[in-house]
PDB file of N, CA and C in Angstrom:
ATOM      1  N   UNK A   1     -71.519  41.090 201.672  1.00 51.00           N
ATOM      2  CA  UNK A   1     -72.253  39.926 201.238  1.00 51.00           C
ATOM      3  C   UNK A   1     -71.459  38.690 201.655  1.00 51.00           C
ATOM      4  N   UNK A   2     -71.911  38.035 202.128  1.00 55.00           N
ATOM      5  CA  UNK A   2     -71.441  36.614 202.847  1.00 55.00           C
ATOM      6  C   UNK A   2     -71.390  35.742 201.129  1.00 55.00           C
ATOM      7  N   UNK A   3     -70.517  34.461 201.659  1.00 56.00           N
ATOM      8  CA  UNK A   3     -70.211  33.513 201.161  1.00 56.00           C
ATOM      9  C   UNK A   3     -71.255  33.019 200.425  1.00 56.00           C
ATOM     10  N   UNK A   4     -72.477  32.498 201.169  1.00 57.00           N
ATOM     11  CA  UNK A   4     -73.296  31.603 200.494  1.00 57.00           C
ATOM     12  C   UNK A   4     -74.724  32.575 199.715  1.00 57.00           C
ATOM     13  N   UNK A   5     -74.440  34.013 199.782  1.00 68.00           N
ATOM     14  CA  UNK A   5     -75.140  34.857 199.102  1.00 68.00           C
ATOM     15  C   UNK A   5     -74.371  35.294 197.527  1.00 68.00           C
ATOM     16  N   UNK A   6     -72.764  35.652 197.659  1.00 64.00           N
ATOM     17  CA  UNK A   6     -72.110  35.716 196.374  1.00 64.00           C
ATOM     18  C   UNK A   6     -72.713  34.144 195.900  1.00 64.00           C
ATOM     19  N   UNK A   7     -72.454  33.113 196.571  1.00 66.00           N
ATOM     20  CA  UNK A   7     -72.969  31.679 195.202  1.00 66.00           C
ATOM     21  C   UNK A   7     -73.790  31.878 194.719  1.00 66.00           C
ATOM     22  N   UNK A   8     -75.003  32.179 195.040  1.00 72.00           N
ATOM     23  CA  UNK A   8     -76.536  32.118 194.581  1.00 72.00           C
ATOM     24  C   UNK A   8     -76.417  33.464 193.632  1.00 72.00           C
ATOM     25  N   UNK A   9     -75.829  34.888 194.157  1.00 74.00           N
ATOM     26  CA  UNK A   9     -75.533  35.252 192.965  1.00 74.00           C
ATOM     27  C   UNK A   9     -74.973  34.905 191.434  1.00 74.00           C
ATOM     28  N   UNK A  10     -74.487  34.620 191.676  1.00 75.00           N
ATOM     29  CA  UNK A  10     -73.725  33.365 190.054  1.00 75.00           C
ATOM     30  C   UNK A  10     -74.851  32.493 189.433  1.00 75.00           C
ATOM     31  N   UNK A  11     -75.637  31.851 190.140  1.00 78.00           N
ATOM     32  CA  UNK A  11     -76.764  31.142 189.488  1.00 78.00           C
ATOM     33  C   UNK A  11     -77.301  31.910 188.369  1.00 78.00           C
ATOM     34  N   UNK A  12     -77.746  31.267 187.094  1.00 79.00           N
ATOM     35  CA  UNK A  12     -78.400  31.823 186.079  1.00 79.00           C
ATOM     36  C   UNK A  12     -77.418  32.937 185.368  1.00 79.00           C
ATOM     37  N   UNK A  13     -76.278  33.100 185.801  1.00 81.00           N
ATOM     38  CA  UNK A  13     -75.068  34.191 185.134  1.00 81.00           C
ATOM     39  C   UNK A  13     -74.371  33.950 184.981  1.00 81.00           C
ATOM     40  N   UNK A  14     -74.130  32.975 183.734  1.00 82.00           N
ATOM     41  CA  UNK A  14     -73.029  32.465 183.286  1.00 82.00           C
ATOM     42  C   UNK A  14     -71.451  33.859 182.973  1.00 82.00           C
ATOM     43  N   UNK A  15     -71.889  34.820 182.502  1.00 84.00           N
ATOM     44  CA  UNK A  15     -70.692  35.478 182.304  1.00 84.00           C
ATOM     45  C   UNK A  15     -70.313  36.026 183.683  1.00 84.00           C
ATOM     46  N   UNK A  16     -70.646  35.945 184.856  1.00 86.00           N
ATOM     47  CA  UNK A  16     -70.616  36.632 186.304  1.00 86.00           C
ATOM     48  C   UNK A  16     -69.680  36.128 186.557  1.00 86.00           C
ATOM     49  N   UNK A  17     -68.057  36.465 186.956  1.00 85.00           N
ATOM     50  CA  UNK A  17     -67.198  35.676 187.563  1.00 85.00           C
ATOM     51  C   UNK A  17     -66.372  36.571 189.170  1.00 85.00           C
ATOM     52  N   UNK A  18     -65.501  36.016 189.799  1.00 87.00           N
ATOM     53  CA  UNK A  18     -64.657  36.994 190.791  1.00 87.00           C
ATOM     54  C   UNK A  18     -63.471  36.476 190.083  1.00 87.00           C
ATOM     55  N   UNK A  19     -62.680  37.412 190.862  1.00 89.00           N
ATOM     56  CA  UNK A  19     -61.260  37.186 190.587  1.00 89.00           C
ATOM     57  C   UNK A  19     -60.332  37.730 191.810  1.00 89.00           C
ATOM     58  N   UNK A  20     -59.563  36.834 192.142  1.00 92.00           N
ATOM     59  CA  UNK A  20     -58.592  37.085 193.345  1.00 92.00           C
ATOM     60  C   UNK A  20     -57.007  37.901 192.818  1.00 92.00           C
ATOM     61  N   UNK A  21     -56.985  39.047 193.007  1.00 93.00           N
ATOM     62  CA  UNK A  21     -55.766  39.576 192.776  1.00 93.00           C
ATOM     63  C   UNK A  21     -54.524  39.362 193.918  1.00 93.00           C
ATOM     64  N   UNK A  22     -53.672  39.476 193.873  1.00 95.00           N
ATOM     65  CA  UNK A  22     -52.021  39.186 194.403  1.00 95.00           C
ATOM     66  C   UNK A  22     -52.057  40.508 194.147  1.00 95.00           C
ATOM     67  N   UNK A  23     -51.212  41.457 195.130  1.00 94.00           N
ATOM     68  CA  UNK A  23     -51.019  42.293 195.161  1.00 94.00           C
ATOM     69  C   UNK A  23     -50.155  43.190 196.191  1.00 94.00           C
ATOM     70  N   UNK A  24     -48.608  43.959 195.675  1.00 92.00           N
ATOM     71  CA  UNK A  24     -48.015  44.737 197.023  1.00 92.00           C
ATOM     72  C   UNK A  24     -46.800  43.399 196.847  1.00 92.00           C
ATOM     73  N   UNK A  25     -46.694  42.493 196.161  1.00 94.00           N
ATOM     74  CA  UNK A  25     -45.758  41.542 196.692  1.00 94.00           C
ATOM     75  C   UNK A  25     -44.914  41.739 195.584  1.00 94.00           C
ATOM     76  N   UNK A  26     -43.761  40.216 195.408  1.00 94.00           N
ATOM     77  CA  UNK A  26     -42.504  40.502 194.575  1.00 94.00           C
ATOM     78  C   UNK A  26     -42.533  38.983 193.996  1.00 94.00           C
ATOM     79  N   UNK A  27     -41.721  39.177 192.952  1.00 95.00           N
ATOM     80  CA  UNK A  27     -41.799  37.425 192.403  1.00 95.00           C
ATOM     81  C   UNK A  27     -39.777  37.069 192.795  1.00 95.00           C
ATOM     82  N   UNK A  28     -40.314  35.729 193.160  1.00 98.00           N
ATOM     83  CA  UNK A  28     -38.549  35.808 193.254  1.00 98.00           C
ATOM     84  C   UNK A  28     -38.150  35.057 192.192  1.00 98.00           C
ATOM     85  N   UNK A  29     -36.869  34.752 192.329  1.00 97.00           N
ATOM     86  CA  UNK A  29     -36.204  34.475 190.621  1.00 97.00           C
ATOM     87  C   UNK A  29     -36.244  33.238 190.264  1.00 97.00           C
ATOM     88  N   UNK A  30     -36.475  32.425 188.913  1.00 96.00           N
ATOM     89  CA  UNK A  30     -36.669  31.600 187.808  1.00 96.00           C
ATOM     90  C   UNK A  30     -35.374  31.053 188.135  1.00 96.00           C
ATOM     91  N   UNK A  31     -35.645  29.366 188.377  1.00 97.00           N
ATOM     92  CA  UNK A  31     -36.829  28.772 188.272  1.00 97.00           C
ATOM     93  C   UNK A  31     -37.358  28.727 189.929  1.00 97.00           C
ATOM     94  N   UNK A  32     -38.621  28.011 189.578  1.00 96.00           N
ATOM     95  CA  UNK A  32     -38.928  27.997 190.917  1.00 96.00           C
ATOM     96  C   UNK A  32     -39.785  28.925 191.161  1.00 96.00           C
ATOM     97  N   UNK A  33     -40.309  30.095 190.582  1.00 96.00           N
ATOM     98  CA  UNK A  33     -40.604  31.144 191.221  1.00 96.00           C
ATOM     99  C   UNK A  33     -41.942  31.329 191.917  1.00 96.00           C
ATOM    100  N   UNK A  34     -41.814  32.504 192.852  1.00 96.00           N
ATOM    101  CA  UNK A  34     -42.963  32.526 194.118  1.00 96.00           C
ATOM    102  C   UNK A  34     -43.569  34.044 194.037  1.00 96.00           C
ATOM    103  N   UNK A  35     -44.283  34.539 194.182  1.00 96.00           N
ATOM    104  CA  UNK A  35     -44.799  35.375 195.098  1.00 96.00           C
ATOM    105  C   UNK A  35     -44.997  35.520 196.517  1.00 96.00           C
ATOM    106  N   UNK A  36     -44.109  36.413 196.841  1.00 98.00           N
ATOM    107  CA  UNK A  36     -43.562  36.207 198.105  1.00 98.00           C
ATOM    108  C   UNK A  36     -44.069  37.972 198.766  1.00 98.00           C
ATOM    109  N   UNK A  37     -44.243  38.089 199.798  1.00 97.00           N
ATOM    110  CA  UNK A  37     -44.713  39.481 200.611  1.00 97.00           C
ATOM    111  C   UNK A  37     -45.897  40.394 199.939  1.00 97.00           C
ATOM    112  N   UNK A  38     -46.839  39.867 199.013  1.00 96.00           N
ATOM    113  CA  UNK A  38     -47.630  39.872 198.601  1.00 96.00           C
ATOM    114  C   UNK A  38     -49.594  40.160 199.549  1.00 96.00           C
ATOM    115  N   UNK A  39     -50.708  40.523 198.907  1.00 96.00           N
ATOM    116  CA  UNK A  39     -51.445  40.445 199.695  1.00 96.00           C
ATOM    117  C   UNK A  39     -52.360  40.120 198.565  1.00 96.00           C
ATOM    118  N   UNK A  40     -53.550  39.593 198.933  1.00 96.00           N
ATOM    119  CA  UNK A  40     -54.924  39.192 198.388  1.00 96.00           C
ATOM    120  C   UNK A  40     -56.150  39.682 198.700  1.00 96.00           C
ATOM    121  N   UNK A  41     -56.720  40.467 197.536  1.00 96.00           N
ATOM    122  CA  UNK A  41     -57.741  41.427 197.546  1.00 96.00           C
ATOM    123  C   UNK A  41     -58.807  40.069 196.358  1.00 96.00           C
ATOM    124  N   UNK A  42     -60.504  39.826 196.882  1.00 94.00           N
ATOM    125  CA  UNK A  42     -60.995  39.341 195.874  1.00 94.00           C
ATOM    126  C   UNK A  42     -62.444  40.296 195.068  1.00 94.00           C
ATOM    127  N   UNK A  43     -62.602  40.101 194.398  1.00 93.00           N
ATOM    128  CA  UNK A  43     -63.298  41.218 193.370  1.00 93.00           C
ATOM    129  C   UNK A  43     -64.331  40.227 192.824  1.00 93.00           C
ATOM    130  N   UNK A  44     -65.654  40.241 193.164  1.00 90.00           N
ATOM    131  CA  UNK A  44     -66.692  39.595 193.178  1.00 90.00           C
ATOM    132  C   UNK A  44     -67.688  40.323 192.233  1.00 90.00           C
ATOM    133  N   UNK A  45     -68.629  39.347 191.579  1.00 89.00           N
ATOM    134  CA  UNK A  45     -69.831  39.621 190.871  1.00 89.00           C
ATOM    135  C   UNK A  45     -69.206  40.632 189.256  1.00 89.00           C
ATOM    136  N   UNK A  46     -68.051  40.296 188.726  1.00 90.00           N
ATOM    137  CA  UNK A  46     -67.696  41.124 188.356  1.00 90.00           C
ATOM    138  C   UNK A  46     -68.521  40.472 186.246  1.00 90.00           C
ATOM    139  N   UNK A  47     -68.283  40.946 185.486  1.00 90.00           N
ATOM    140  CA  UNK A  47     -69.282  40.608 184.420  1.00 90.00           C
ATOM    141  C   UNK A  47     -68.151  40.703 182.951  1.00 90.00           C
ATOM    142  N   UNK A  48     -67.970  39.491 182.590  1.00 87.00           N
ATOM    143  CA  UNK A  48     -67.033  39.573 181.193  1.00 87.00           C
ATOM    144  C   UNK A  48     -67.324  40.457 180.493  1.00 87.00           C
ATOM    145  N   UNK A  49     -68.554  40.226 180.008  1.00 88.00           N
ATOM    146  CA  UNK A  49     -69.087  41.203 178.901  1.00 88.00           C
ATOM    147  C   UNK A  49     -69.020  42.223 178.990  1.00 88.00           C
ATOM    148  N   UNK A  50     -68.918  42.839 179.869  1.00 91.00           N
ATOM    149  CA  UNK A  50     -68.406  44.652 179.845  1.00 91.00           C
ATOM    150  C   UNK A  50     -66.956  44.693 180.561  1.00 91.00           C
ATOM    151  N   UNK A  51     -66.213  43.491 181.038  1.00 90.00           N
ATOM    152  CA  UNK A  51     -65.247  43.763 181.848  1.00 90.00           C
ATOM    153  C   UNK A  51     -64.137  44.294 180.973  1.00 90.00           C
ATOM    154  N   UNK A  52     -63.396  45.418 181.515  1.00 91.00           N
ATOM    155  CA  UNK A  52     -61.993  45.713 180.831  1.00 91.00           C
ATOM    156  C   UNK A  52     -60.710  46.250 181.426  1.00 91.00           C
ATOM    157  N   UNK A  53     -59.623  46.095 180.968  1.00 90.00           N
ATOM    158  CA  UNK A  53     -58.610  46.551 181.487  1.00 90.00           C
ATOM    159  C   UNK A  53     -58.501  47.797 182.257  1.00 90.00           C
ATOM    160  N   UNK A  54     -59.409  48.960 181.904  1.00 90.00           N
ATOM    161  CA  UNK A  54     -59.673  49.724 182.709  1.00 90.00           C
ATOM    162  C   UNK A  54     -60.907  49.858 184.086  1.00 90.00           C
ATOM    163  N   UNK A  55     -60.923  48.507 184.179  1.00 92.00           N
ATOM    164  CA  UNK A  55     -61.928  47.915 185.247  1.00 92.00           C
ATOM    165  C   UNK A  55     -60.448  47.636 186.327  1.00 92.00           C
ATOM    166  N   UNK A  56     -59.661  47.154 186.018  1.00 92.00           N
ATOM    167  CA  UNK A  56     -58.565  46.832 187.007  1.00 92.00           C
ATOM    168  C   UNK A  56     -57.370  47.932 187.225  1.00 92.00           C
ATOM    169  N   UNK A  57     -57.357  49.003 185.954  1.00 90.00           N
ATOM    170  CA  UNK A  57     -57.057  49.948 186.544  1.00 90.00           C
ATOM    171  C   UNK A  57     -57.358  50.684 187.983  1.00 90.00           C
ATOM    172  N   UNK A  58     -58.930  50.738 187.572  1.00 92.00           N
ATOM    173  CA  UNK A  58     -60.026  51.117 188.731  1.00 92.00           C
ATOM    174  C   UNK A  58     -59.387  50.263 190.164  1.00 92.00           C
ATOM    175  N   UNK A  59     -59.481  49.220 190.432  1.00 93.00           N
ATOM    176  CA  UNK A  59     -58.963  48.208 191.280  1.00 93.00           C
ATOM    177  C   UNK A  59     -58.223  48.452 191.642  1.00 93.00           C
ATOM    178  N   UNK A  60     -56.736  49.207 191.068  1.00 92.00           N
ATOM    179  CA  UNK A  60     -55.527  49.137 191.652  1.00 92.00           C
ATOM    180  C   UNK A  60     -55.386  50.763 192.092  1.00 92.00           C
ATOM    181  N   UNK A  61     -56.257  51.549 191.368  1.00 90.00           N
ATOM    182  CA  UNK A  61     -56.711  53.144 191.876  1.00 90.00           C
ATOM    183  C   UNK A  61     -57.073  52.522 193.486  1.00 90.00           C
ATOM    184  N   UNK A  62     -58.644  51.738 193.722  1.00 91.00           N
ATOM    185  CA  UNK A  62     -58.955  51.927 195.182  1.00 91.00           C
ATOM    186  C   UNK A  62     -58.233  51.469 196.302  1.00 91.00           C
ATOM    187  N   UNK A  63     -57.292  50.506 195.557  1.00 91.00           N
ATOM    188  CA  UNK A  63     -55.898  49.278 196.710  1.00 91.00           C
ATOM    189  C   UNK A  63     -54.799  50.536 197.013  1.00 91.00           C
ATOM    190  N   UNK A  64     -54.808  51.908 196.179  1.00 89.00           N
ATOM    191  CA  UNK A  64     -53.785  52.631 196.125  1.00 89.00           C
ATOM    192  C   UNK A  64     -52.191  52.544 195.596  1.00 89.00           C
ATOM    193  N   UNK A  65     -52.514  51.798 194.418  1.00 86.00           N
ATOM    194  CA  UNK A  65     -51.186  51.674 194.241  1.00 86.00           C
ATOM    195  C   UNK A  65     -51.136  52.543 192.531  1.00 86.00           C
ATOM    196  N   UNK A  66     -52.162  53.197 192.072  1.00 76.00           N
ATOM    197  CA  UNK A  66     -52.219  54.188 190.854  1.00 76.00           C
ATOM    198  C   UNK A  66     -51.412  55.261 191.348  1.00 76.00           C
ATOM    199  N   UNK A  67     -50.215  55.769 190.418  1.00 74.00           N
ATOM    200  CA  UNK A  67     -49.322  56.976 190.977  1.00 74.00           C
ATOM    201  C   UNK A  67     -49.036  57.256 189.348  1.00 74.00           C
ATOM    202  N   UNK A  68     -48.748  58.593 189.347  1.00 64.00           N
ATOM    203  CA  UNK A  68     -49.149  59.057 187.887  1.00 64.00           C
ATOM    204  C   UNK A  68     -47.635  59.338 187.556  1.00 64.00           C
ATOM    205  N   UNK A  69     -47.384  58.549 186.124  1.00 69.00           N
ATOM    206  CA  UNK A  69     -46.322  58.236 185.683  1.00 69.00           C
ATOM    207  C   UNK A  69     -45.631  56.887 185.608  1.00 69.00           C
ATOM    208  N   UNK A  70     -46.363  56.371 186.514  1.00 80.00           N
ATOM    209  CA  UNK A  70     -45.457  55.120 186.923  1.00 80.00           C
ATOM    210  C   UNK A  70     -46.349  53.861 186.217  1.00 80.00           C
ATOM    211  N   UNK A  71     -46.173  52.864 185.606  1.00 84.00           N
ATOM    212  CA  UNK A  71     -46.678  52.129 185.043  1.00 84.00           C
ATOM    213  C   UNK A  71     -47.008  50.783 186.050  1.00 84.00           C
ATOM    214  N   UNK A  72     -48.166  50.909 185.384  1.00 87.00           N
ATOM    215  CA  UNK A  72     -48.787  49.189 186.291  1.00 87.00           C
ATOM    216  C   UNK A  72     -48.775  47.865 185.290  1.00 87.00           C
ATOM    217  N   UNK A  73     -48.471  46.769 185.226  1.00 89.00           N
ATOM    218  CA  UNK A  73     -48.196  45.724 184.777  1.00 89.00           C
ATOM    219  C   UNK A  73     -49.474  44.565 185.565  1.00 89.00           C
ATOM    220  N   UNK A  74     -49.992  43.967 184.611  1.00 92.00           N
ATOM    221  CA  UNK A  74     -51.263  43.240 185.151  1.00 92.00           C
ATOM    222  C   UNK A  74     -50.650  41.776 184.365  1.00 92.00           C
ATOM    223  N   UNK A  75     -51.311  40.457 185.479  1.00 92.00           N
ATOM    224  CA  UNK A  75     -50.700  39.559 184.411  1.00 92.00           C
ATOM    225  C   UNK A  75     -51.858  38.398 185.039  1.00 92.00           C
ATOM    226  N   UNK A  76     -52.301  37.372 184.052  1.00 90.00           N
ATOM    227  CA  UNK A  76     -53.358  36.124 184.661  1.00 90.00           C
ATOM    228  C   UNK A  76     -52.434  35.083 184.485  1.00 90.00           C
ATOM    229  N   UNK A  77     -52.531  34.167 185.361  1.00 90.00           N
ATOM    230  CA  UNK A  77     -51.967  32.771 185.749  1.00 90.00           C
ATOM    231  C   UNK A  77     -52.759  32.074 185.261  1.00 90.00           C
ATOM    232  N   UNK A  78     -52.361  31.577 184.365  1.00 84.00           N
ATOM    233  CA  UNK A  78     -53.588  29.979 183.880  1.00 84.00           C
ATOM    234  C   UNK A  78     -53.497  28.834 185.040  1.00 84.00           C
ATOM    235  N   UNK A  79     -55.050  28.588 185.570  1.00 80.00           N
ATOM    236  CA  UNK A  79     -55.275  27.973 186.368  1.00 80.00           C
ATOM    237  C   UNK A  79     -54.120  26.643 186.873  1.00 80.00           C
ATOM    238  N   UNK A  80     -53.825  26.033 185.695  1.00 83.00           N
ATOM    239  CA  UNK A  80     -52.860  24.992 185.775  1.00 83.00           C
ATOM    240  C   UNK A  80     -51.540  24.942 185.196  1.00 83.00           C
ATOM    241  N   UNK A  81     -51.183  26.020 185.621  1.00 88.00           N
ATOM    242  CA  UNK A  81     -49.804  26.676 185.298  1.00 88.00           C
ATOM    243  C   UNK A  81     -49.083  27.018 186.540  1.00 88.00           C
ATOM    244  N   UNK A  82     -47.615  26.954 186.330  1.00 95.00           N
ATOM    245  CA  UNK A  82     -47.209  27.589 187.524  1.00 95.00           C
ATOM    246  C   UNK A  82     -46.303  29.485 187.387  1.00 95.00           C
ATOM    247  N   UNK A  83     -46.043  29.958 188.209  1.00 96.00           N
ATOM    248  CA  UNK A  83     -45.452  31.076 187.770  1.00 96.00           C
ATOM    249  C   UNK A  83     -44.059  31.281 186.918  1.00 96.00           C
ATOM    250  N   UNK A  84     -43.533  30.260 187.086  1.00 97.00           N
ATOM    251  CA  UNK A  84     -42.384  30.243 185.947  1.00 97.00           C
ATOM    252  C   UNK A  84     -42.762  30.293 183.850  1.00 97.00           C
ATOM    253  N   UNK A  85     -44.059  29.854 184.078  1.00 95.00           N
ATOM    254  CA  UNK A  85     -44.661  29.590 182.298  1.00 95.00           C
ATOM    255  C   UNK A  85     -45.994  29.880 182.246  1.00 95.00           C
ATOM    256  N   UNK A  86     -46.389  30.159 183.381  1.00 92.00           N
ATOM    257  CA  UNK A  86     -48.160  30.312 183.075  1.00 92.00           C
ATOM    258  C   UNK A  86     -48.867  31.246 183.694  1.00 92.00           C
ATOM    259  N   UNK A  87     -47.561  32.552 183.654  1.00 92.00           N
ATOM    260  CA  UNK A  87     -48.487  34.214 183.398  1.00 92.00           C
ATOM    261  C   UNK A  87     -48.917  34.526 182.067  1.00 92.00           C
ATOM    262  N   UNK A  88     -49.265  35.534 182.362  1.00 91.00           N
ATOM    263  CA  UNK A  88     -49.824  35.921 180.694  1.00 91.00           C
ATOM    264  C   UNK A  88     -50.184  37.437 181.401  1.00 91.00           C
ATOM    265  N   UNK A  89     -49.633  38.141 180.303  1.00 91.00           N
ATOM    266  CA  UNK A  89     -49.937  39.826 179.927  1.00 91.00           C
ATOM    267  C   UNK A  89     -51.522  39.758 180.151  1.00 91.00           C
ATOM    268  N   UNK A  90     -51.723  41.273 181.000  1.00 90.00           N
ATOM    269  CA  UNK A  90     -53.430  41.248 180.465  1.00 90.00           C
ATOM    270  C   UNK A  90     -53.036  42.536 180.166  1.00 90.00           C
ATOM    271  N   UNK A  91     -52.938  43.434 179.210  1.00 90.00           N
ATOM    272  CA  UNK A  91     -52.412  44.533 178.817  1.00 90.00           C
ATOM    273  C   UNK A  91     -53.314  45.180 178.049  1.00 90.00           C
ATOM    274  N   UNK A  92     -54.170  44.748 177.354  1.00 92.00           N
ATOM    275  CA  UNK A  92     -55.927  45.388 176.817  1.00 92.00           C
ATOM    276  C   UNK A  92     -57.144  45.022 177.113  1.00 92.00           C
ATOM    277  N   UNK A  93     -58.041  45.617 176.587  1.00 90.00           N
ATOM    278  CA  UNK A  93     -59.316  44.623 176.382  1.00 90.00           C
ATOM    279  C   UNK A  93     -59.335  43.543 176.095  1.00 90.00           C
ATOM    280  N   UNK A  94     -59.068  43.387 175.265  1.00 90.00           N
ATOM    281  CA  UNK A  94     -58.566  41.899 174.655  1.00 90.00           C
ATOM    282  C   UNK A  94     -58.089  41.095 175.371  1.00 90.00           C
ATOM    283  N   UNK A  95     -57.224  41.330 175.977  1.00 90.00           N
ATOM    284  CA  UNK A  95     -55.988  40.575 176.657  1.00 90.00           C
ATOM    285  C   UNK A  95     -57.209  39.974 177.517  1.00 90.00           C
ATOM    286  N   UNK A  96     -58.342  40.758 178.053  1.00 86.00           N
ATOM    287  CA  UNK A  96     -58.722  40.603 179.762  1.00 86.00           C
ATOM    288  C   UNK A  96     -60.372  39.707 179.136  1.00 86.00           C
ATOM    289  N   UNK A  97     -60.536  40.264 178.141  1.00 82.00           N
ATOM    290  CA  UNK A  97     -61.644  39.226 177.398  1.00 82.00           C
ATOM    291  C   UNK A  97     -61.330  38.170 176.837  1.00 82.00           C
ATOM    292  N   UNK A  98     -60.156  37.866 176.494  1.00 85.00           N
ATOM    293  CA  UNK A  98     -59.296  36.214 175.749  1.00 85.00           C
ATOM    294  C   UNK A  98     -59.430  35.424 176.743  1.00 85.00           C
ATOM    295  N   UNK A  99     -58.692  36.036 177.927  1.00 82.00           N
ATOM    296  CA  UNK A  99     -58.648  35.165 178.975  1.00 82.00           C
ATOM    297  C   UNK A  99     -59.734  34.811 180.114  1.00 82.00           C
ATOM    298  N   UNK A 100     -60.576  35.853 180.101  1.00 77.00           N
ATOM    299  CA  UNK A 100     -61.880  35.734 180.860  1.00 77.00           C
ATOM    300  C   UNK A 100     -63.335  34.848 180.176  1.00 77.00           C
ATOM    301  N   UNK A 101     -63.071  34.998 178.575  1.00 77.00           N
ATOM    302  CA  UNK A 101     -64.047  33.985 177.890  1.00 77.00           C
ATOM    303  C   UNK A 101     -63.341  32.375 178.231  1.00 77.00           C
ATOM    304  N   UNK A 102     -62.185  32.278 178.214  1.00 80.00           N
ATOM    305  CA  UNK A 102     -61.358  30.898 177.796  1.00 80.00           C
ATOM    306  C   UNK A 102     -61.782  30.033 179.449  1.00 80.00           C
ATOM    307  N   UNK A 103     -61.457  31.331 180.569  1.00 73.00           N
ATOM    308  CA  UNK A 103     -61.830  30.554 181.767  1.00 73.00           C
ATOM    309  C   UNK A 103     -62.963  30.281 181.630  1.00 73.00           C
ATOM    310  N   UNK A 104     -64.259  31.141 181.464  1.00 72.00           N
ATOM    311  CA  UNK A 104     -65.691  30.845 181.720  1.00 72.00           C
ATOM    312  C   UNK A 104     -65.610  29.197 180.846  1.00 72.00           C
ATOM    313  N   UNK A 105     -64.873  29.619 179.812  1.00 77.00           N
ATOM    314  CA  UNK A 105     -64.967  27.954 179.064  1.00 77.00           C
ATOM    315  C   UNK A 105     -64.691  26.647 179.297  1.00 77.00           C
ATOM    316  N   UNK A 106     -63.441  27.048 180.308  1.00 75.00           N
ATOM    317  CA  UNK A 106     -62.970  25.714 181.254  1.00 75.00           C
ATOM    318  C   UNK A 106     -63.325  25.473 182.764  1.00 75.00           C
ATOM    319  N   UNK A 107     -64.123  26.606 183.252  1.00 68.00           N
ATOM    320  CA  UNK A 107     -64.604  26.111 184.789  1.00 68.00           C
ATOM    321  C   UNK A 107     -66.092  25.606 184.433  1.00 68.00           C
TER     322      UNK A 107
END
């Protein structure tokens, strides 16, 4: 789906959002810090109201980076934050609905 077909999707769907993941990369050290050797996967048409932490499990299953035993760590950047103070855990449902209602609230 092209560019100007995802927009018109969004019309009339307020809870419909994407989200651009970082992914495969490293953060370097505080202060200052970057994401550095990293890659960007974006995840379109995706829906608050049913969205959950095991929705991005799923995500990081098809990118290939799910390996059994090994723990995955998920985290959202508040839009006007930088990476030194403005990650945030997305570690439940909750976590991924706090922060996915709060954006729909501020874009």
């Amino acid at each position: 789906m092209d560019e100007i077909n995802i927009d018109q999707s969004y019309v009339g769907h307020p809870t419909v959002f994407s989200i651009r993941m970082h992914h495969g990369g490293e953060f370097t050290s505080f202060p200052g810090r970057k994401y550095i050797h990293g890659k960007q996967t974006f995840v379109d048409l995706l829906d608050i109201d049913t969205f959950s932490v095991h929705d991005i499990d799923e995500m990081m299953e098809d990118l290939r980076y799910a390996s059994v035993g090994k723990p995955l760590y998920y985290h959202f950047q508040w839009p006007l934050g930088n990476l030194d103070f403005g990650l945030f855990a997305l570690a439940s449902d909750e976590d991924v609905r706090y922060w996915g209602v709060l954006w729909l609230i501020i874009s």
